mmCIF file of C-alpha atoms in Angstrom:
data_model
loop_
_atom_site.group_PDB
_atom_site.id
_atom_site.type_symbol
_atom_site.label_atom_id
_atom_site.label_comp_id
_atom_site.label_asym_id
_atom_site.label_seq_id
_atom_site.Cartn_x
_atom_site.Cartn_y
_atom_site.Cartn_z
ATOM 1 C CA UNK A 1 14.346 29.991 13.585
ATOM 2 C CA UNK A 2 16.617 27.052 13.431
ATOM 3 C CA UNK A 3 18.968 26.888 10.048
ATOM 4 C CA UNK A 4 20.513 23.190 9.078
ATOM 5 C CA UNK A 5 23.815 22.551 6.957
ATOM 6 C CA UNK A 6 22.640 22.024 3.077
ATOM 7 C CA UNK A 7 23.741 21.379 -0.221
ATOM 8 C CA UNK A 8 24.646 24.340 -2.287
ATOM 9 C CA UNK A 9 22.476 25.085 -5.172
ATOM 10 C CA UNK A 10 24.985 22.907 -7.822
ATOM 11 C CA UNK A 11 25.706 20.026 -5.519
ATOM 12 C CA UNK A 12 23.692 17.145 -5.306
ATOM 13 C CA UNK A 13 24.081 14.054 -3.272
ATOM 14 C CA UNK A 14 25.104 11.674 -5.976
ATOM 15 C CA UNK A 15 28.948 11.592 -4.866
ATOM 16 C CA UNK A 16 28.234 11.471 -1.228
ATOM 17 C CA UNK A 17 25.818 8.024 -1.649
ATOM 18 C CA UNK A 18 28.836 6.943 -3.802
ATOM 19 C CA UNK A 19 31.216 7.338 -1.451
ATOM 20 C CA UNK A 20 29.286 6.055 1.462
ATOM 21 C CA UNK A 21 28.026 2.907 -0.673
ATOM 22 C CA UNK A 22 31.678 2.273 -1.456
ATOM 23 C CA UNK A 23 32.489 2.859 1.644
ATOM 24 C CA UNK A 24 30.223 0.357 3.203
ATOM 25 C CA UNK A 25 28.885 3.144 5.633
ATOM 26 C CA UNK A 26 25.754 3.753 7.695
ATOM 27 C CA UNK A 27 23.764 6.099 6.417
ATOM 28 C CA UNK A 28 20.346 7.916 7.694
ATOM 29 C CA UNK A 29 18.228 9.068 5.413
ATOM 30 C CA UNK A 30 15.023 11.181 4.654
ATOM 31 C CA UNK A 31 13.376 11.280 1.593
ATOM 32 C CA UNK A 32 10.148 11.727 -0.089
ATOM 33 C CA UNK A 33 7.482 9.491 -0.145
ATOM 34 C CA UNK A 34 4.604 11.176 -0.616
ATOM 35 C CA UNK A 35 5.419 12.772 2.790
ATOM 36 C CA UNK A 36 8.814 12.866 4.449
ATOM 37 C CA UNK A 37 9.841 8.938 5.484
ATOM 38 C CA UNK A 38 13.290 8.476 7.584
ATOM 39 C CA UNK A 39 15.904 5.286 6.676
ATOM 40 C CA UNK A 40 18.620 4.180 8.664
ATOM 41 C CA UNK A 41 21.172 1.575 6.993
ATOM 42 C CA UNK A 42 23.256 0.383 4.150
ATOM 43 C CA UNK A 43 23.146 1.398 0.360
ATOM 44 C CA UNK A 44 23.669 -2.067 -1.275
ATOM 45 C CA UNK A 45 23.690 -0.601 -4.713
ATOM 46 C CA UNK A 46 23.035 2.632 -6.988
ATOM 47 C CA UNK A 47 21.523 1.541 -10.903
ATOM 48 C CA UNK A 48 19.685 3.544 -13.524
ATOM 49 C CA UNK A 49 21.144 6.077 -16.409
ATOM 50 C CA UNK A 50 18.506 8.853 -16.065
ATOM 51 C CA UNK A 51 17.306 7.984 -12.794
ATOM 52 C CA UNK A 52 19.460 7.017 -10.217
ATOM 53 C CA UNK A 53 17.644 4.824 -7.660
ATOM 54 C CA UNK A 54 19.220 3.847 -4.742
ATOM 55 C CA UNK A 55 19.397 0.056 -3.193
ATOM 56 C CA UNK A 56 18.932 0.143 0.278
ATOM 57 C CA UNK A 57 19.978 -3.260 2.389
ATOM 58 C CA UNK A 58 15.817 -4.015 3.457
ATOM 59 C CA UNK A 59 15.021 -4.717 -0.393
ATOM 60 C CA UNK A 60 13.913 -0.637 -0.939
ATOM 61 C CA UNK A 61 14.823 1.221 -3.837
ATOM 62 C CA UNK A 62 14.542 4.848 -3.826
ATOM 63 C CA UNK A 63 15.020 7.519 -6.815
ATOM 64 C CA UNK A 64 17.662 9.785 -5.756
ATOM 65 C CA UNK A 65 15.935 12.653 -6.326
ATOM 66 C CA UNK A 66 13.326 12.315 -3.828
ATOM 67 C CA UNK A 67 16.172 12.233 -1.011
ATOM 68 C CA UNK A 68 15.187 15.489 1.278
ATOM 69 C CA UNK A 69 18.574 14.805 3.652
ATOM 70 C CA UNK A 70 21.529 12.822 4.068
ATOM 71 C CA UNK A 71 23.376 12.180 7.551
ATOM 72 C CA UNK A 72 21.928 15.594 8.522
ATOM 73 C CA UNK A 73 22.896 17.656 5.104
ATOM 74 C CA UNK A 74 19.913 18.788 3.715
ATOM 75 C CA UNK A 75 18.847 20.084 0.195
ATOM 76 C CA UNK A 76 18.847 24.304 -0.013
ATOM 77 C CA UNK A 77 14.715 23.840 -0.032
ATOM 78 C CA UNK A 78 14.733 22.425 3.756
ATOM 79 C CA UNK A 79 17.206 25.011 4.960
ATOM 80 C CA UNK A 80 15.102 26.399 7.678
ATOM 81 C CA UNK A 81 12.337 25.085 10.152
#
């Protein structure tokens, strides 16, 4: 059984899509659209109060919470495979 780096169970990936958005850094992606979809880019913006949705540089906009991974950091729910 193969384990992967993840979150803790308090962390979320708010501050790291910050950071990389600020940052102006490539960032790979999968998340949750009705089935596990990949994304490789830029974040070109994060908006909303209660649900964050993230801007992607192809016109896409995400909610937050549906993001399964993060340059290979995974939520704890997709800890093992």
């Amino acid at each position: 059984m193969d384990t992967r780096i993840t979150l803790n169970n308090k962390e979320s990936f708010f501050k790291m899509l910050k950071h990389l958005h600020t940052h102006a850094t490539k960032v790979s992606l999968l998340y949750d659209n009705n089935g596990l979809t990949r994304y490789e880019g830029f974040i070109t913006g994060i908006t909303g109060v209660l649900e964050p949705l993230l801007l992607l540089q192809d016109g896409l906009e995400i909610p937050m919470s549906s993001v399964i991974a993060v340059n290979g950091i995974f939520v704890p729910e997709y800890s093992e495979c």
